[in-house]
mmCIF file of C-alpha atoms in Angstrom:
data_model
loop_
_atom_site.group_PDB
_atom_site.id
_atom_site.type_symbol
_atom_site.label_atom_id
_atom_site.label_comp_id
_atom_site.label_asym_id
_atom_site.label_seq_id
_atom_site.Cartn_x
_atom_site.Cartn_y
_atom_site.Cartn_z
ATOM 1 C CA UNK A 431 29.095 45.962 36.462
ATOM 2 C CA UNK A 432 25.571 45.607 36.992
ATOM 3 C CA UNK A 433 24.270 42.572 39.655
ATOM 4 C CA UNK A 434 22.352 39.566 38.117
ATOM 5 C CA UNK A 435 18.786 39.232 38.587
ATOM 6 C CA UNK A 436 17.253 36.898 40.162
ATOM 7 C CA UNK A 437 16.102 35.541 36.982
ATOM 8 C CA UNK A 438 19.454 35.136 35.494
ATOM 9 C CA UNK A 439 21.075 33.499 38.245
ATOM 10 C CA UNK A 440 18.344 30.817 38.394
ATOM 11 C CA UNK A 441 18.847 30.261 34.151
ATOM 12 C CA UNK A 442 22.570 29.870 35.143
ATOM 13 C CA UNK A 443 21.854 27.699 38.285
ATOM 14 C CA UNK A 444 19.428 25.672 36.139
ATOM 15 C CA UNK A 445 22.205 25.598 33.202
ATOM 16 C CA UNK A 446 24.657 24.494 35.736
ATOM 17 C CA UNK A 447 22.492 21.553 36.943
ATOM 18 C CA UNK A 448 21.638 20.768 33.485
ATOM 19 C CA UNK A 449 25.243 20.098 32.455
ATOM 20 C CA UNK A 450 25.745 18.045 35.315
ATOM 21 C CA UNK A 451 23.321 15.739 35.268
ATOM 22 C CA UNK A 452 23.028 15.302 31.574
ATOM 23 C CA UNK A 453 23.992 11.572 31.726
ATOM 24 C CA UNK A 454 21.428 10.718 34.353
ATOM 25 C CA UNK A 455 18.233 12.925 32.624
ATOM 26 C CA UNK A 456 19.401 11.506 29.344
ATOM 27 C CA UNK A 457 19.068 7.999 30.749
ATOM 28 C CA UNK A 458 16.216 9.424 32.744
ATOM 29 C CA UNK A 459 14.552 10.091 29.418
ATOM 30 C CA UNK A 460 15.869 7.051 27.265
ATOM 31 C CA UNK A 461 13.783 4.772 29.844
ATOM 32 C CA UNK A 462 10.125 6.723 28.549
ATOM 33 C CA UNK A 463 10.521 7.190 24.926
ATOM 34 C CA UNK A 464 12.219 5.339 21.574
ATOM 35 C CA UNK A 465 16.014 6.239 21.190
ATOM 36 C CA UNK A 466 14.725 7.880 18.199
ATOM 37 C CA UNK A 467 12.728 10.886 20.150
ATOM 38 C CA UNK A 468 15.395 11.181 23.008
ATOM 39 C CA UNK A 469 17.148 14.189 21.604
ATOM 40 C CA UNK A 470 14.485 16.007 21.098
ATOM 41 C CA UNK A 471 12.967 15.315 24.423
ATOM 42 C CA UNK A 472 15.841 16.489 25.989
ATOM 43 C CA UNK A 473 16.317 19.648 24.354
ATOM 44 C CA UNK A 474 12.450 20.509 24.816
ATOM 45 C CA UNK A 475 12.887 19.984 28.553
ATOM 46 C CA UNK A 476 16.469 21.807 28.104
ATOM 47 C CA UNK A 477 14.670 24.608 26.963
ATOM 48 C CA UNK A 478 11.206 24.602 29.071
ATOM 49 C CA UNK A 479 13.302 24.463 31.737
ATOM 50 C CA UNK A 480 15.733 27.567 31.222
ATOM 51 C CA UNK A 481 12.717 29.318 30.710
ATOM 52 C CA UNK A 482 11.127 28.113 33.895
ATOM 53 C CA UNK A 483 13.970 28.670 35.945
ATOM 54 C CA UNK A 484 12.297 31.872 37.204
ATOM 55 C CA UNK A 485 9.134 29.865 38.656
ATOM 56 C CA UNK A 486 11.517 27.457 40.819
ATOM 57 C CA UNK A 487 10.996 28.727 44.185
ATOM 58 C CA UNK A 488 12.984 26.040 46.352
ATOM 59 C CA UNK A 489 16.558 25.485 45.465
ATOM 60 C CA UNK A 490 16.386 22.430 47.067
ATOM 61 C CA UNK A 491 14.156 20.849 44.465
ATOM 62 C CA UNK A 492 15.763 21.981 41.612
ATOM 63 C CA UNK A 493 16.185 18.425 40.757
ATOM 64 C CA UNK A 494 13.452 17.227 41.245
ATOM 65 C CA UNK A 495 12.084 19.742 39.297
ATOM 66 C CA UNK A 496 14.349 19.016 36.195
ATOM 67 C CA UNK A 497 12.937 15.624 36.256
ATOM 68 C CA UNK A 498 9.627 16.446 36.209
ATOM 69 C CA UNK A 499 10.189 18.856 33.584
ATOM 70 C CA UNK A 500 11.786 16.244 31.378
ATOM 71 C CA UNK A 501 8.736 13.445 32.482
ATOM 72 C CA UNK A 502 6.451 16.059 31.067
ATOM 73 C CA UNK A 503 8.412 16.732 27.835
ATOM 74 C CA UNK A 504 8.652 12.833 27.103
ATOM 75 C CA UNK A 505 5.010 12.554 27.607
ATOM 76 C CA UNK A 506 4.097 15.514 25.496
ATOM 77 C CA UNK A 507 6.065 13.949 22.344
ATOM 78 C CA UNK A 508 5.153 10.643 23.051
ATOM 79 C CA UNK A 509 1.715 12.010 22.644
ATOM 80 C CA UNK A 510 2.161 14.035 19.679
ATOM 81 C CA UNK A 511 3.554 10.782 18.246
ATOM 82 C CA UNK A 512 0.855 9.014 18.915
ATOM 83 C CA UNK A 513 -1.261 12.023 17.305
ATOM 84 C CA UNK A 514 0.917 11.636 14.024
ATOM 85 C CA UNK A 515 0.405 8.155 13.467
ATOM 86 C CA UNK A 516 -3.655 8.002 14.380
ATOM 87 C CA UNK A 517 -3.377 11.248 11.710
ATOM 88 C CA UNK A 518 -1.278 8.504 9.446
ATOM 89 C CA UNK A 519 -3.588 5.709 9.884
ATOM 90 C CA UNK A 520 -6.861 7.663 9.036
ATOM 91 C CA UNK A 521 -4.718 8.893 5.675
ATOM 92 C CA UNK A 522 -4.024 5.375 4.895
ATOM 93 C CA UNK A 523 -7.484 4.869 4.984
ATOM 94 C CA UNK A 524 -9.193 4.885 1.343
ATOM 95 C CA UNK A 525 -10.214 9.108 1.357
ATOM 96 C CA UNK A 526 -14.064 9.160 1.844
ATOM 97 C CA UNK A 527 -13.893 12.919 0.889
ATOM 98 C CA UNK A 528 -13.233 14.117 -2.735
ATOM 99 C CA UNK A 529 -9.630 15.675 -3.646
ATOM 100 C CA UNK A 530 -7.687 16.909 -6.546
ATOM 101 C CA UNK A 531 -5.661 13.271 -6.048
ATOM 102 C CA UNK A 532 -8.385 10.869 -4.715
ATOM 103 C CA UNK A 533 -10.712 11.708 -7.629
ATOM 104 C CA UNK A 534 -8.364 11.778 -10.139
ATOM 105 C CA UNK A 535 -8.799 8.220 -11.287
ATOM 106 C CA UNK A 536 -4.723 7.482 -10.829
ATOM 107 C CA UNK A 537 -3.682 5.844 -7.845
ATOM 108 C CA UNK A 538 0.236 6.535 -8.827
ATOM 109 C CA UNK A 539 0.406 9.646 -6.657
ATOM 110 C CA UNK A 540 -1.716 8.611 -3.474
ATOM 111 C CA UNK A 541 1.118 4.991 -3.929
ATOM 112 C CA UNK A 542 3.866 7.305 -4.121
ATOM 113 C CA UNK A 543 2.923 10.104 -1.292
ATOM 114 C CA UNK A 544 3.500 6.852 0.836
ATOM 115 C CA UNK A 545 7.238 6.856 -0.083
ATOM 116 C CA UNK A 546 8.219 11.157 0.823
ATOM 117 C CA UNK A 547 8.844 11.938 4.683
ATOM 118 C CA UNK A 548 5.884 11.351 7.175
ATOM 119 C CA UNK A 549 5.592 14.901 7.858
ATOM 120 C CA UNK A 550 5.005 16.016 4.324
ATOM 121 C CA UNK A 551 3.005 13.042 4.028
ATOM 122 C CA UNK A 552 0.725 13.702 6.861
ATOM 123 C CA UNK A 553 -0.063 17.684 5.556
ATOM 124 C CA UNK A 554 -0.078 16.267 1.997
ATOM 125 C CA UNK A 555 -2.784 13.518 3.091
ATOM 126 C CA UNK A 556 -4.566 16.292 5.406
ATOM 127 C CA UNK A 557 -4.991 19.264 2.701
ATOM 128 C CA UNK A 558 -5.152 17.541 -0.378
ATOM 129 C CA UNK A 559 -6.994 14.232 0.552
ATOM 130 C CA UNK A 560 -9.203 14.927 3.760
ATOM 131 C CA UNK A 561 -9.567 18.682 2.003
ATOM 132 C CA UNK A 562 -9.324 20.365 5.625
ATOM 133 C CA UNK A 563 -7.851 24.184 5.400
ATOM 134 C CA UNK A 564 -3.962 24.674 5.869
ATOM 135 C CA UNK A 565 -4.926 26.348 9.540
ATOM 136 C CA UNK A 566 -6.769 22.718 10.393
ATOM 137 C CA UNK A 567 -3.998 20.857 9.385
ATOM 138 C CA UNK A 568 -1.507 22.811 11.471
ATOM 139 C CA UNK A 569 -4.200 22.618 14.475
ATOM 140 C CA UNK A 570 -4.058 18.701 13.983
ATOM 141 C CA UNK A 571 -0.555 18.236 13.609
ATOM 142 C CA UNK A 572 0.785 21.020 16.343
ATOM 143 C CA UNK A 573 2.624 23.411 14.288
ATOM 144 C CA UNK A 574 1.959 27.154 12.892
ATOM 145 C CA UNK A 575 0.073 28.043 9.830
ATOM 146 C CA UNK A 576 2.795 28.755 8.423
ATOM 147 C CA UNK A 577 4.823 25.697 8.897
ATOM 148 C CA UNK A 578 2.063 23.601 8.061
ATOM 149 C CA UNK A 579 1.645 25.633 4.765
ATOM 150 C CA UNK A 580 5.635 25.650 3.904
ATOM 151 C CA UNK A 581 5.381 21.054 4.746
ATOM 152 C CA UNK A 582 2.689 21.443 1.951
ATOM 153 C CA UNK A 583 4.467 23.184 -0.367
ATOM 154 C CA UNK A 584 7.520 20.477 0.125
ATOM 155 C CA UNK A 585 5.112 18.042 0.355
ATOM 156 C CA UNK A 586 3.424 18.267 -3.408
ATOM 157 C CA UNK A 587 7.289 19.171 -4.566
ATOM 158 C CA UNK A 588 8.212 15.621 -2.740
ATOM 159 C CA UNK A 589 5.303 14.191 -4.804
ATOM 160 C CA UNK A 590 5.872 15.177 -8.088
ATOM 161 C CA UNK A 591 9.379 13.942 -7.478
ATOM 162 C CA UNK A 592 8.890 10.556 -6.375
ATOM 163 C CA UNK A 593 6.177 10.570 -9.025
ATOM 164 C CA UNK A 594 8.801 11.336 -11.828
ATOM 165 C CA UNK A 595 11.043 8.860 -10.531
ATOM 166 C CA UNK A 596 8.871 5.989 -10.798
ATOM 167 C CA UNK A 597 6.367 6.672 -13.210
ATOM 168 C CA UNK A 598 8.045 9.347 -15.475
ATOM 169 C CA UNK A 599 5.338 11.708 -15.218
ATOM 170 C CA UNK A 600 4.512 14.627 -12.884
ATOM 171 C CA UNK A 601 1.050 15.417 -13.516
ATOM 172 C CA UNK A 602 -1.724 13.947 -13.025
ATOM 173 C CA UNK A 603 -2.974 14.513 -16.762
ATOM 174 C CA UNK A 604 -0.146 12.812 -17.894
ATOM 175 C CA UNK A 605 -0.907 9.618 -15.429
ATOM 176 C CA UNK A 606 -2.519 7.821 -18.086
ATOM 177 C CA UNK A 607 0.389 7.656 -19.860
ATOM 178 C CA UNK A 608 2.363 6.328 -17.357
ATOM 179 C CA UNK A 609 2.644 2.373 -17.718
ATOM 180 C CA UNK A 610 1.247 1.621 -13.770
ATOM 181 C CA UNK A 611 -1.594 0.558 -14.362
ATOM 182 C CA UNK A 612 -0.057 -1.850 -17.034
ATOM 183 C CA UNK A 613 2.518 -3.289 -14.539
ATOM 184 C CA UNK A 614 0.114 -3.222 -11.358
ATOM 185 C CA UNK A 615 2.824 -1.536 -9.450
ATOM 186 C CA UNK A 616 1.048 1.730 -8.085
ATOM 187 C CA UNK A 617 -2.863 0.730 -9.287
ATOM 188 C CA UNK A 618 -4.983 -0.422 -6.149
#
């Protein structure tokens, strides 16, 4: 049988320490951030910290260490969070720049992109409101190209949806006939 690294036996160590003071890092964590972005705070710092466990040089610190790696992770989503919603906000905002739904003269769809998941919403109100490229709006919002490009395509299905839903149509040639602007529920 071949002898662990050095490397290994720090991801077990690390592992180890992990497991037993989940209760106190998870409480750790629930302190910084909203009970809705603990999990994923602690399976970021989970993770960053497995794959640190090589750099820990001091046993004795380990942790200390852990907790520092978790302080970081909690900042680092409470920051993209805070990126999301100033990206939210500025959709919100009546589009300056011309788009395939802004200029189309029906407000039904920019109404009802308010109602599918943020995320979609965010890449839907980046690409096809702002106009930026699919590689801007996964530079804004932290994730790959591709992601970014596979929340669009979701997105505009989302869309169409909720648009079907509520107004019966799924196009925006067909908006007209809708009835919205009739009943004032989606028309600005």
């Amino acid at each position: 049988m071949a002898k662990p690294t050095r490397r290994s036996s720090s991801k077990e160590a690390v592992a180890a320490l992990l497991r037993t003071h989940r209760t106190k890092l998870e409480a750790f964590v629930r302190a910084r951030v909203p009970s809705s972005d603990v999990d994923d705070v602690l399976q970021i710092a989970a993770v960053r910290a497995i794959e640190g466990a090589g750099t820990l040089n001091n046993p004795k610190r380990a942790l200390s260490w852990l907790y520092r790696v978790h302080r970081n992770a909690a900042t680092d989503v409470l920051r993209k969070r805070a990126q999301q919603e100033r990206l939210l906000e500025k959709a919100s905002a009546a589009p300056e720049a011309p788009s395939e739904l802004a200029g189309s003269g029906c407000d039904c769809s920019i109404f009802q992109a308010r109602n599918i998941h943020p995320n979609y919403a965010e890449v839907l109100s980046l690409v096809d409101i702002q106009g930026v490229t699919i590689a801007e709006a996964a530079e804004a919002l932290g994730i790959s190209a591709n992601n970014a490009s596979v929340r669009l395509h979701r997105a505009r299905k989302a869309l169409r949806e909720s648009m079907l839903e509520h107004c019966g149509v799924t196009s925006l040639r067909d908006c007209a006939d809708c009835g919205c602007i009739e009943e004032g529920c989606c028309a600005a």
